[in-house]
Coordinates of C-alpha atoms in Angstrom, one line a residue:
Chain A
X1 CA 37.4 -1.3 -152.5
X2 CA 37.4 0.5 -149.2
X3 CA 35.6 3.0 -151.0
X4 CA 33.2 1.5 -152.1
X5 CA 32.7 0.0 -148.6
X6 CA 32.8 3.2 -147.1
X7 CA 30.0 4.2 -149.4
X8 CA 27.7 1.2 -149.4
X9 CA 27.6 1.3 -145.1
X10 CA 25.5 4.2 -145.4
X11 CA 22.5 3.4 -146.0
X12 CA 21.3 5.9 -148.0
X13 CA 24.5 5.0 -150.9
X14 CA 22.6 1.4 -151.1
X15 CA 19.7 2.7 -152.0
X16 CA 20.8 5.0 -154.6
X17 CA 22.1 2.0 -156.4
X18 CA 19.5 0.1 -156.2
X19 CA 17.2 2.9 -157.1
X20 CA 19.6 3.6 -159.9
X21 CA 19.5 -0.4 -161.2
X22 CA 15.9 0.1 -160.5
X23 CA 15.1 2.6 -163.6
X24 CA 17.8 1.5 -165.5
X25 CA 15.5 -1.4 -165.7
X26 CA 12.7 -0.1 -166.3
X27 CA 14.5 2.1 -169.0
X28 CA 16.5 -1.2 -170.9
X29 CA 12.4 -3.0 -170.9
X30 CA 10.9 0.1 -172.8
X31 CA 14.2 0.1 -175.5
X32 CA 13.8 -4.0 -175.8
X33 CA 9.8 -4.0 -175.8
X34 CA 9.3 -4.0 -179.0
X35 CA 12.5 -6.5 -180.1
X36 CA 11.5 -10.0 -180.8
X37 CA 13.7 -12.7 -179.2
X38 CA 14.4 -10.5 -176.0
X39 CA 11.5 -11.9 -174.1
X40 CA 13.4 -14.1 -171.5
X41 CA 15.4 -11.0 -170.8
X42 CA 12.3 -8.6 -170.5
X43 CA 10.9 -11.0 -168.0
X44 CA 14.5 -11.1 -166.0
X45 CA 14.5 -7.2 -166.5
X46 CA 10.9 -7.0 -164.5
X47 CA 11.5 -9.5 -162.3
X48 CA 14.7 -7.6 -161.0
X49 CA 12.6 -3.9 -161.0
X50 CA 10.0 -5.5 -159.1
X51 CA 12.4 -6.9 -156.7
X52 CA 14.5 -4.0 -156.3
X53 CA 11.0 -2.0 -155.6
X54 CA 9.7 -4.1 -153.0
X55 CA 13.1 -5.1 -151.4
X56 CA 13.5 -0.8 -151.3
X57 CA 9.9 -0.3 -149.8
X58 CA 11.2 -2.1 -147.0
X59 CA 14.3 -0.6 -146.2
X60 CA 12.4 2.9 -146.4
X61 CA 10.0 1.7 -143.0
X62 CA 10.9 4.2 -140.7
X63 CA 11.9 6.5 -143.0
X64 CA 9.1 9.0 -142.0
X65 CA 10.2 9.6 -138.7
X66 CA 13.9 10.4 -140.6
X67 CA 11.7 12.7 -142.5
X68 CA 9.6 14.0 -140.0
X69 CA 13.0 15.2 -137.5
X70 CA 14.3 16.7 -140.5
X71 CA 11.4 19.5 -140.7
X72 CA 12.0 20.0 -137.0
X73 CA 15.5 20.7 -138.0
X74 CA 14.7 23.2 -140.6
X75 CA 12.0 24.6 -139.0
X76 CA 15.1 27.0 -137.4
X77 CA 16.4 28.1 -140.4
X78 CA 16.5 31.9 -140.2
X79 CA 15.8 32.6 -144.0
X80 CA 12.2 32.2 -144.1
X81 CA 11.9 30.9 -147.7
X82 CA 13.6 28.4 -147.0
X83 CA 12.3 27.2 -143.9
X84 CA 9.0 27.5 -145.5
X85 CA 9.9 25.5 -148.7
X86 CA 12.4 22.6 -146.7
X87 CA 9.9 22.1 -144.0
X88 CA 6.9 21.8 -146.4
X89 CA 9.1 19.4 -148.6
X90 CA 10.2 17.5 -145.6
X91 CA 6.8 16.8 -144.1
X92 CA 5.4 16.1 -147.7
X93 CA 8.4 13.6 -147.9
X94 CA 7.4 12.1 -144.4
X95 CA 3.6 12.2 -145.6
X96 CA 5.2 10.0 -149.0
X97 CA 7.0 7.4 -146.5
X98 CA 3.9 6.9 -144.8
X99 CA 1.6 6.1 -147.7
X100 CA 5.0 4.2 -148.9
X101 CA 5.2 2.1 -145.9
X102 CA 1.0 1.4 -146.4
X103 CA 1.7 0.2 -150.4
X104 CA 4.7 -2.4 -148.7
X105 CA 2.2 -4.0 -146.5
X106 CA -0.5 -4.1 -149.0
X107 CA 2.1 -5.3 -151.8
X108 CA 3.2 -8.4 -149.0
X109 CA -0.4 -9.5 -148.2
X110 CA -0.2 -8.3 -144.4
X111 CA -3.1 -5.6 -145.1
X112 CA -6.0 -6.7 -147.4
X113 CA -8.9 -4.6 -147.6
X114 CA -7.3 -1.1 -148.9
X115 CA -7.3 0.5 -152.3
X116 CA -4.1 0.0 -153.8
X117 CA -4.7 2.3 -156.4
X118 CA -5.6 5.5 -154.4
X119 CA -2.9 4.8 -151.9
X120 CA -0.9 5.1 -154.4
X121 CA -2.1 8.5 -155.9
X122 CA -1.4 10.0 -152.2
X123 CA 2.0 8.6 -152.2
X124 CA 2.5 10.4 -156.1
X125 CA 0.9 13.8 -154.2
X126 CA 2.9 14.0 -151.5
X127 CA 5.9 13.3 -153.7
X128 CA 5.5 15.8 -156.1
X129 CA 4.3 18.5 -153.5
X130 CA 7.9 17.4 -152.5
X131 CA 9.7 18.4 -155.3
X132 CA 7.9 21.5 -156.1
X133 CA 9.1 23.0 -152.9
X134 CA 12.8 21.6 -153.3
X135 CA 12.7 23.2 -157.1
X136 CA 11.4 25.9 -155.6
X137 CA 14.2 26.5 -152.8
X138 CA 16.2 25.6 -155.8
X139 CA 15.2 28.6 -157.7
X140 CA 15.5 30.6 -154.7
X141 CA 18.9 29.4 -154.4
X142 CA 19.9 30.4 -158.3
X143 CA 18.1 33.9 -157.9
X144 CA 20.5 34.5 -154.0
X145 CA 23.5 33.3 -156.2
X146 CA 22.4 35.6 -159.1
X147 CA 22.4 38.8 -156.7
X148 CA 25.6 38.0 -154.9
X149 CA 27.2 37.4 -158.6
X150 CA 25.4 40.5 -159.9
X151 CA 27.6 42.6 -157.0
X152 CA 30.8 40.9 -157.8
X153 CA 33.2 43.9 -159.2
X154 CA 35.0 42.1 -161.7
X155 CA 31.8 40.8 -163.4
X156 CA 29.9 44.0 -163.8
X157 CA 33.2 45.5 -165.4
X158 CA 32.8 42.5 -167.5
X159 CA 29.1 43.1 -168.1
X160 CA 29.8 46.9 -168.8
X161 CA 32.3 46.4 -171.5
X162 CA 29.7 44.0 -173.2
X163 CA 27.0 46.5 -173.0
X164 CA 29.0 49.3 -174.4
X165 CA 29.6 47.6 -177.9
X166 CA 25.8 47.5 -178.6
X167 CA 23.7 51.3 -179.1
X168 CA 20.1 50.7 -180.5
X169 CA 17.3 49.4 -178.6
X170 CA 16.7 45.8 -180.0
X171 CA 20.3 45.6 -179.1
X172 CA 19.6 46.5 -175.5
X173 CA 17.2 43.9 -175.3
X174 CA 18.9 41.1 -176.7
X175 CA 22.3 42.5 -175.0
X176 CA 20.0 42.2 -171.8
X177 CA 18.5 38.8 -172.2
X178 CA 22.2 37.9 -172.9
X179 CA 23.6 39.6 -169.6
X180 CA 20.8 37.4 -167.9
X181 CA 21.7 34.1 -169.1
X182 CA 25.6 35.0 -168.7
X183 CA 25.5 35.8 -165.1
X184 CA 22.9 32.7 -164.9
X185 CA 25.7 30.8 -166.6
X186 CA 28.1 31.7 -164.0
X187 CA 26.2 31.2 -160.9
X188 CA 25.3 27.8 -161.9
X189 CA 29.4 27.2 -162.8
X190 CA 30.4 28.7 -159.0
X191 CA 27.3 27.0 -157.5
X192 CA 27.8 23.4 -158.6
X193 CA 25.5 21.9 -155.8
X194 CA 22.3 24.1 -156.7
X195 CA 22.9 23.2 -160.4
X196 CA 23.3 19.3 -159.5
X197 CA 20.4 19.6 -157.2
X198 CA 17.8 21.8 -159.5
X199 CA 18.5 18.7 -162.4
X200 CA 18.2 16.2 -159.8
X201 CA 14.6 17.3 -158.9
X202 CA 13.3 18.2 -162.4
X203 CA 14.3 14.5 -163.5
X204 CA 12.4 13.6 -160.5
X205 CA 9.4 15.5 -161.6
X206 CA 8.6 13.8 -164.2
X207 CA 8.0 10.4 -162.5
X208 CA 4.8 11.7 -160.2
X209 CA 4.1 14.1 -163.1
X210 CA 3.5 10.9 -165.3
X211 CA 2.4 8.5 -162.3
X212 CA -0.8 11.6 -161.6
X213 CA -1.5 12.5 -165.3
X214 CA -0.4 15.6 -165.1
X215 CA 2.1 15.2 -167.7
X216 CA 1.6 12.2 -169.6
X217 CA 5.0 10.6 -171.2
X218 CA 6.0 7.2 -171.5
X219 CA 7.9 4.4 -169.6
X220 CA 10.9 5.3 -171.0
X221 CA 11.2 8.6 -169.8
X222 CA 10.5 8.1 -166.4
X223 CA 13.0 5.1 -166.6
X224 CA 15.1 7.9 -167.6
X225 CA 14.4 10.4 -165.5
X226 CA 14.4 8.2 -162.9
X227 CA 18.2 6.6 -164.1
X228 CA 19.7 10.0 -164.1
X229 CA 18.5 11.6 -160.7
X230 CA 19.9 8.4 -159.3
X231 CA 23.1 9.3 -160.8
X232 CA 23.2 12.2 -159.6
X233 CA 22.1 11.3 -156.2
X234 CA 25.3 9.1 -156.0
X235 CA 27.2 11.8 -157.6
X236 CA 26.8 14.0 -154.3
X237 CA 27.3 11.4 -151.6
X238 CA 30.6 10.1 -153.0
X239 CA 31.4 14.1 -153.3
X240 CA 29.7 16.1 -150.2
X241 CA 31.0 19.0 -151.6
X242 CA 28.2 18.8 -154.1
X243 CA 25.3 18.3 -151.7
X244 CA 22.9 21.5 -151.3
X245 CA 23.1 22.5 -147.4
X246 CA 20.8 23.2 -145.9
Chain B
X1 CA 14.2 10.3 -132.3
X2 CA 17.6 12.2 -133.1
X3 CA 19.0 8.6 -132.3
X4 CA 16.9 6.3 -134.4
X5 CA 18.0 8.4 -137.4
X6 CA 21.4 7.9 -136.3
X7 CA 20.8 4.3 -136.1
X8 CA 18.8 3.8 -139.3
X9 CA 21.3 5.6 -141.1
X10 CA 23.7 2.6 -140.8
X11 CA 23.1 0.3 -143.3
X12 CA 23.8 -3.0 -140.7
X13 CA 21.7 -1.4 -138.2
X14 CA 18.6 -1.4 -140.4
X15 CA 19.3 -4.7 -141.6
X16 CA 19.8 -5.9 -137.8
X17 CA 16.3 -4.8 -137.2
X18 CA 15.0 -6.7 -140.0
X19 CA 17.3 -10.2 -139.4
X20 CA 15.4 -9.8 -135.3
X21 CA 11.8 -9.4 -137.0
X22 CA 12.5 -12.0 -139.6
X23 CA 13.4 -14.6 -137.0
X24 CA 10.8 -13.0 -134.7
X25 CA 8.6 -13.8 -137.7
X26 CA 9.8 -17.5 -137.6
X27 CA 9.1 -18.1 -133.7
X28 CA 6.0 -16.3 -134.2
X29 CA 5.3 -18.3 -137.1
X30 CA 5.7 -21.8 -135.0
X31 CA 4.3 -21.2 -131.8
X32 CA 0.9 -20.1 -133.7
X33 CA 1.0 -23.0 -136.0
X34 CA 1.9 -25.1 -132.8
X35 CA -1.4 -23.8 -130.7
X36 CA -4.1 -24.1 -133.7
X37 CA -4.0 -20.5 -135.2
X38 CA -6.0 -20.0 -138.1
X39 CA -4.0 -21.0 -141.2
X40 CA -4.5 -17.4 -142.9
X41 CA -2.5 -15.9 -139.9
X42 CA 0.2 -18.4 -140.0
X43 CA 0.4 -17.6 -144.0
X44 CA 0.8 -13.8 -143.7
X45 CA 3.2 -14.3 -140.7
X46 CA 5.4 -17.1 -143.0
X47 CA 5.0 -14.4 -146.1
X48 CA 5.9 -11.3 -143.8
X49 CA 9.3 -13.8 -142.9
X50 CA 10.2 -14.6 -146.7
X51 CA 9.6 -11.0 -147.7
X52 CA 12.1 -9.8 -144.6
X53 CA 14.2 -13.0 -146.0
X54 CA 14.5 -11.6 -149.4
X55 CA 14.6 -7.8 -148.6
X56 CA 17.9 -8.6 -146.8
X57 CA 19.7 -10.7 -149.7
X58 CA 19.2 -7.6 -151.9
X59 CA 20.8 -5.3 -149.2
X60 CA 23.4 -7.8 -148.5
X61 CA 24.4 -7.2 -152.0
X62 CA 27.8 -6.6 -152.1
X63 CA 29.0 -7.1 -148.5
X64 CA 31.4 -9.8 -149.7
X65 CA 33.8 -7.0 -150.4
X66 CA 33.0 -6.0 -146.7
X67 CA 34.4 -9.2 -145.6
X68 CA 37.3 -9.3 -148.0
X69 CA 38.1 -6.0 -146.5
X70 CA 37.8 -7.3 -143.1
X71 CA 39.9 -10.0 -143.9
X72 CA 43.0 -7.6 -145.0
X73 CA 42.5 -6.1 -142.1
X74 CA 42.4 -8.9 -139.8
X75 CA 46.1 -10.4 -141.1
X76 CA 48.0 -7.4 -139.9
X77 CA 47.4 -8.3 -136.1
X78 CA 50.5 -9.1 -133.9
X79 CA 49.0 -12.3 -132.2
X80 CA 49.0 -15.2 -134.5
X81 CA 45.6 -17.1 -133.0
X82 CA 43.4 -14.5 -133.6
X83 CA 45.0 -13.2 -136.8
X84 CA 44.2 -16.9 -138.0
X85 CA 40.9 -17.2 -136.5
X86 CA 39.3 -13.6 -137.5
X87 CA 41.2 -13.8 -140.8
X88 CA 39.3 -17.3 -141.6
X89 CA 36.4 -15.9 -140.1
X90 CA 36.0 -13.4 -142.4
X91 CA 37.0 -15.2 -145.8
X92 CA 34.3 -17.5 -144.9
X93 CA 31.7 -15.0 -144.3
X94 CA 32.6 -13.5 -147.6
X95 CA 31.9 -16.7 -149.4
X96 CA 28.9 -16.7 -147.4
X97 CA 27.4 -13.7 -149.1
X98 CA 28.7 -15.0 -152.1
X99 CA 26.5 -17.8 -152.5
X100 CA 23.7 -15.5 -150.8
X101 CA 23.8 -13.0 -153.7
X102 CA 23.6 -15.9 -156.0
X103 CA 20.4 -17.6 -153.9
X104 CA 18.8 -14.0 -153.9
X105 CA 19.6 -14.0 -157.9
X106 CA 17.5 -17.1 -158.3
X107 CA 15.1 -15.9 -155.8
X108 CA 14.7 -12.7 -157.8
X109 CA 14.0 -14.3 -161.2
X110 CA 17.4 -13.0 -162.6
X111 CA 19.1 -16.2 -162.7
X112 CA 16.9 -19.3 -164.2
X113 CA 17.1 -22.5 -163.2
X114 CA 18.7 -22.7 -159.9
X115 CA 19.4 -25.5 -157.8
X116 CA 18.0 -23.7 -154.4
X117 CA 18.9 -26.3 -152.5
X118 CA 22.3 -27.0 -153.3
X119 CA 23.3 -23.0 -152.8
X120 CA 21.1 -22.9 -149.8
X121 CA 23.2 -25.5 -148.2
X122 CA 26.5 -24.3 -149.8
X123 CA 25.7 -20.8 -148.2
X124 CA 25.2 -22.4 -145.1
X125 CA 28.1 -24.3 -144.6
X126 CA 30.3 -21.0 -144.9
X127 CA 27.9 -19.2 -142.2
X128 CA 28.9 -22.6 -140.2
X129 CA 32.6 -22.4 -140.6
X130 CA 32.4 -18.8 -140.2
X131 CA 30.8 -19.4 -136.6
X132 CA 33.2 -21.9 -135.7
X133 CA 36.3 -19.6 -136.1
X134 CA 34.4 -16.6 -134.5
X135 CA 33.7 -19.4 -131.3
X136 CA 37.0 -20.6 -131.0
X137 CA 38.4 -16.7 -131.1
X138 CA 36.5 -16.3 -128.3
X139 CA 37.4 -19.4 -126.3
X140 CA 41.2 -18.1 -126.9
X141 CA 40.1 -14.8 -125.6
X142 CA 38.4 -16.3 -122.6
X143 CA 41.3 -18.7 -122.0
X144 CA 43.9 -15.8 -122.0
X145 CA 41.6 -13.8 -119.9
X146 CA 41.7 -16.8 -117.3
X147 CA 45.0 -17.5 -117.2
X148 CA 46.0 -13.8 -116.6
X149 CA 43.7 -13.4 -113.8
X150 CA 44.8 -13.2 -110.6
X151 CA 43.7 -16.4 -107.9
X152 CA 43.0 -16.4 -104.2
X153 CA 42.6 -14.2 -101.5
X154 CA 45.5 -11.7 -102.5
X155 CA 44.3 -11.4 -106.0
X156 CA 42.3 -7.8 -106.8
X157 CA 39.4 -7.2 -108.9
X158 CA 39.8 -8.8 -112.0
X159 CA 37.3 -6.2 -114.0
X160 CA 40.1 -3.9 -114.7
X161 CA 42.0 -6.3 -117.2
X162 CA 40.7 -5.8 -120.9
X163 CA 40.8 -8.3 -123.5
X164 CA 43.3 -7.0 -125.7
X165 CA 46.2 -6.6 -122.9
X166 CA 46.2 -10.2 -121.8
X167 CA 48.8 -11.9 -123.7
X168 CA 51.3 -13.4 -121.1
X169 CA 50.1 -17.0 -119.5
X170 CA 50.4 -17.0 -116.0
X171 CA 51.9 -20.3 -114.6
X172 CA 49.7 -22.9 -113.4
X173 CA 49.5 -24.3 -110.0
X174 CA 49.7 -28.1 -108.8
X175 CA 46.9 -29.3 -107.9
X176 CA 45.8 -32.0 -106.0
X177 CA 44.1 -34.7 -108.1
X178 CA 41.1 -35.8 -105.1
X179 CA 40.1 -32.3 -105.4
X180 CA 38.8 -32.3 -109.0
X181 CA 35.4 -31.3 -108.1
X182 CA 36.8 -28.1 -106.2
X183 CA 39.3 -27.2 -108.9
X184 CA 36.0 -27.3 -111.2
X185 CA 34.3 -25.5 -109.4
X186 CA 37.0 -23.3 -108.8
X187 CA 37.6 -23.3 -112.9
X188 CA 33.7 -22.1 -113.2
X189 CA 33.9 -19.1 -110.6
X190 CA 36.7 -17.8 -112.8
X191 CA 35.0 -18.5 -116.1
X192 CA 32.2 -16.5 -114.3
X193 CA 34.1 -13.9 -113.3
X194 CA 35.9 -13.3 -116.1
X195 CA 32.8 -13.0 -118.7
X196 CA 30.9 -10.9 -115.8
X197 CA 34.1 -8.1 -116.4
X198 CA 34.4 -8.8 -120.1
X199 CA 30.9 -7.7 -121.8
X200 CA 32.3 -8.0 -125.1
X201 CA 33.3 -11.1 -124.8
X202 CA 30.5 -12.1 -123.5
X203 CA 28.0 -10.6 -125.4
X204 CA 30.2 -12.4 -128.5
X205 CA 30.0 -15.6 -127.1
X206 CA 26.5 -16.0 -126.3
X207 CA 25.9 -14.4 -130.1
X208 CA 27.8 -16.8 -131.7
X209 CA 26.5 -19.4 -129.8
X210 CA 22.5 -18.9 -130.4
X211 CA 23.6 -18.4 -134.3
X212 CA 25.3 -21.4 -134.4
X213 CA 22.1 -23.7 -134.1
X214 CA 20.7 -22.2 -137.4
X215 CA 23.2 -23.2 -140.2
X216 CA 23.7 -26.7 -137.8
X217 CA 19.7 -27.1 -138.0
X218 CA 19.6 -26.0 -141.7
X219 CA 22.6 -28.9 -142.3
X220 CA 20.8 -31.2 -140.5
X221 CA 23.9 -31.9 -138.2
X222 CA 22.1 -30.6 -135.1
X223 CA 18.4 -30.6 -135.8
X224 CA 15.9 -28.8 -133.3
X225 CA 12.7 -26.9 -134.7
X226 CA 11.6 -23.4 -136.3
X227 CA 10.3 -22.4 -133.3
X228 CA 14.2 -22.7 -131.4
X229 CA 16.1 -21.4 -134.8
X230 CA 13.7 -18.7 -134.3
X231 CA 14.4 -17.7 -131.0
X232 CA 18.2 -17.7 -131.3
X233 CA 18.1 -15.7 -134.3
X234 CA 16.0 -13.6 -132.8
X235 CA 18.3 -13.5 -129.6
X236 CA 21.6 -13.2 -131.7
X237 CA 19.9 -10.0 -134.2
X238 CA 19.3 -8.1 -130.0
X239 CA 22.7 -8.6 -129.0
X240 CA 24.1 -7.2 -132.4
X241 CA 21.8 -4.2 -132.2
X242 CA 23.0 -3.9 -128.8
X243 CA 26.4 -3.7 -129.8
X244 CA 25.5 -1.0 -132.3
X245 CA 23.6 1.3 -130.1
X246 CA 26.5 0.7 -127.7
X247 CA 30.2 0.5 -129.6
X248 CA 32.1 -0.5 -126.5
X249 CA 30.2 -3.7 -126.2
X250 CA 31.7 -4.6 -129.6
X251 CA 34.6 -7.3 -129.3
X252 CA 37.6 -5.6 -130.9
X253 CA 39.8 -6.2 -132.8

């Protein structure tokens, strides 16, 4: 139980519960929308995602300026990919929290005259601008841990005595591809944090993807999506070890 | 701004914020309705409060485990008063939450047909006996405090003695009965010297004070008006952020 104490006092581990109850919701209403007799708990279901939204937009005021002293901080990163790609996620983020913040007051009647709908498209831009530059740092991170694999001596000796059992070109090829996704394979297994974070975002993804049309899917998935990055969200604060620094 | 994130990043510290704008919200709320504001303002301001109100019960989700931790805690101290008093204290504040998580259920839609009310007052009545303990562990403190310090002319500054090293009751002096009015008076300078070198303490106090006139308003046992509840909640959320920006002024244990 001190555990869990321990974990709910942040602030951030709240959330990630409720964000996780949140789209589990929304996940369990798609599965029971089309069963008959479930319609008391369909209501409960939304009632409960609405009030975990709205009880979350509040706890997020303030957020922005969280988000806005985090670019400052990775502004001085030295490797300038990824100062480029965490500052322009972080801003994005703080750009998010702002429109975020805009949505609560709207959604509690303090602000009238303001168009939900397009508020709500910035908040889905910002969002997934977001992402794409944390999938891309991801992807940055895979390629670093690729190269540093690549000029490990035990693995090329491993790599050599694959490539000598094969001659003919198609073999070479497909010996190639296979040398890709083997030292691919075993950066992901030494870097667990990039691996948790890369799935992390691209579940994300799909929830602006959906929101702006980009990629049309269904309730489900998002509730999904959504579900699982929560998860995994969790996942690294109960195990630092498996959060992606910077 | 290094320091709000700091702050925001503690889950009571948000929630702080939000209890002194809620009950910022409440006096707000009265003193408009009181001087003739349009009705439209008083309606946002009363719908801004039961938002706040209901944001909170979801966060407070799960803090009765907090308490019940607390509570273990609490009944390993050495001195027997306040390992009864904080050890109470806390058991009732976990039921507190208890029948908060159940009111936010009902609020939420989860949980149909839910007699408010009854849960309300329930809730309530913990939040009260919680109080009470918290009070009297402070009069215990203060009453130690007094009885080790030092009277007269030959006694030193009292402001070096903390809380937790007074134990030991000093003896007390015969008095002479026609002076009552000077041994009073006497009794208050000490009482005010005492608090004046003890923060904590008296930061506790006064906390526990102003947030004892919401659940005794809410009970009807000691009724006043929104506009007062207000103000003391408002007062009593200040003093508990102070005590987060600034540790020491927290009361230990």
């Amino acid at each position: 139980m001190e555990y869990f104490v321990t974990f709910t006092n942040q602030s951030q581990g709240r959330d990630r519960i409720f964000r996780a109850a949140q789209y589990g919701s929304a996940l369990l209403i798609y599965l029971l929308k089309n069963k008959s007799g479930r319609q008391k708990l369909i209501k409960k279901l939304q009632s409960l995602e609405s009030n975990m939204s709205t009880g979350r937009k509040l706890f997020r005021l303030g957020n922005t300026v969280s988000a806005i002293n985090a670019a400052k901080r990775t502004l001085h990163l030295e490797d300038p990919v990824l100062r480029l790609c965490l500052t322009v996620a972080n801003l994005n983020r703080s750009l998010y929290f702002l429109c975020d913040n805009i949505l609560w007051a709207r959604s509690i009647g303090l602000v009238t005259n303001m168009d939900k709908e397009r508020w709500r498209v910035h908040a889905s831009r910002c969002y997934f601008v977001s992402l794409l530059m944390n999938l891309t740092r991801d992807l940055y991170g895979i390629y670093q841990a690729m190269e540093r694999e690549a000029q490990d001596k035990q693995y090329r000796q491993k790599v050599s005595q694959h490539r000598s059992d094969g001659r003919d070109v198609a073999c070479v090829a497909v010996l190639n591809l296979q040398t890709l996704l083997l030292l691919l394979y075993h950066s992901l297994r030494c870097n667990p944090s990039i691996l948790l974070d890369t799935v992390k975002n691209a579940c994300d993804l799909f929830i602006p993807m959906d929101r702006l049309g980009i990629y049309k899917t269904n309730p489900g998935v998002v509730g999904l999506c959504g579900l699982m990055s929560s998860i995994l969200g969790i996942l690294t604060l109960m195990k630092p070890s498996f959060k992606l620094k910077p | 701004m290094d320091s709000w994130v700091r702050f925001s990043s503690q889950s009571q510290a948000k929630e702080r914020l939000f209890r002194a704008a809620q009950y910022a919200c409440t006096l707000l709320g009265y003193t408009f309705q009181k001087s003739g504001a349009s009705p439209d303002l008083v309606a946002k301001i009363k719908q801004l409060e039961a938002h706040m109100s209901l944001g909170r019960k979801l966060f407070r989700l799960g803090n009765s485990a907090d308490a019940l931790e607390a509570a273990k805690r609490g009944m390993h101290l050495s001195d027997s008063v306040l390992r009864l008093c904080i050890t109470v204290a806390h058991l009732n504040r976990a039921m507190y939450f208890a029948c908060d998580n159940v009111l936010w259920a009902g609020k939420a839609g989860v949980v149909r047909k839910l007699d408010q009310d009854k849960w309300s007052q329930r809730s309530f009545r913990y939040y009260l006996f919680a109080l009470i303990m918290n009070l009297s562990r402070d009069v215990y403190e203060l009453s130690l405090l007094m009885e080790r310090e030092p009277r007269g002319p030959k006694g030193s500054s009292a402001c070096s003695s903390p809380v937790s090293e007074s134990r030991e009751a000093a003896p007390g002096s015969g008095l002479d009965p026609n002076a009552l009015p000077q041994r009073l008076r006497a009794q208050l300078l000490l009482l005010a010297t005492v608090l004046r070198c003890n923060p904590p303490l008296l930061l506790d106090l006064v906390k526990n004070t102003c947030d004892l006139f919401i659940p005794l308003d809410r009970l009807g046992l000691y009724r006043t008006n929104p506009g007062f509840v207000g103000a003391c909640g408002l007062a009593s959320s200040l003093l508990s952020i102070l005590t987060i920006i600034y540790p020491w002024l927290k009361l230990k244990p």
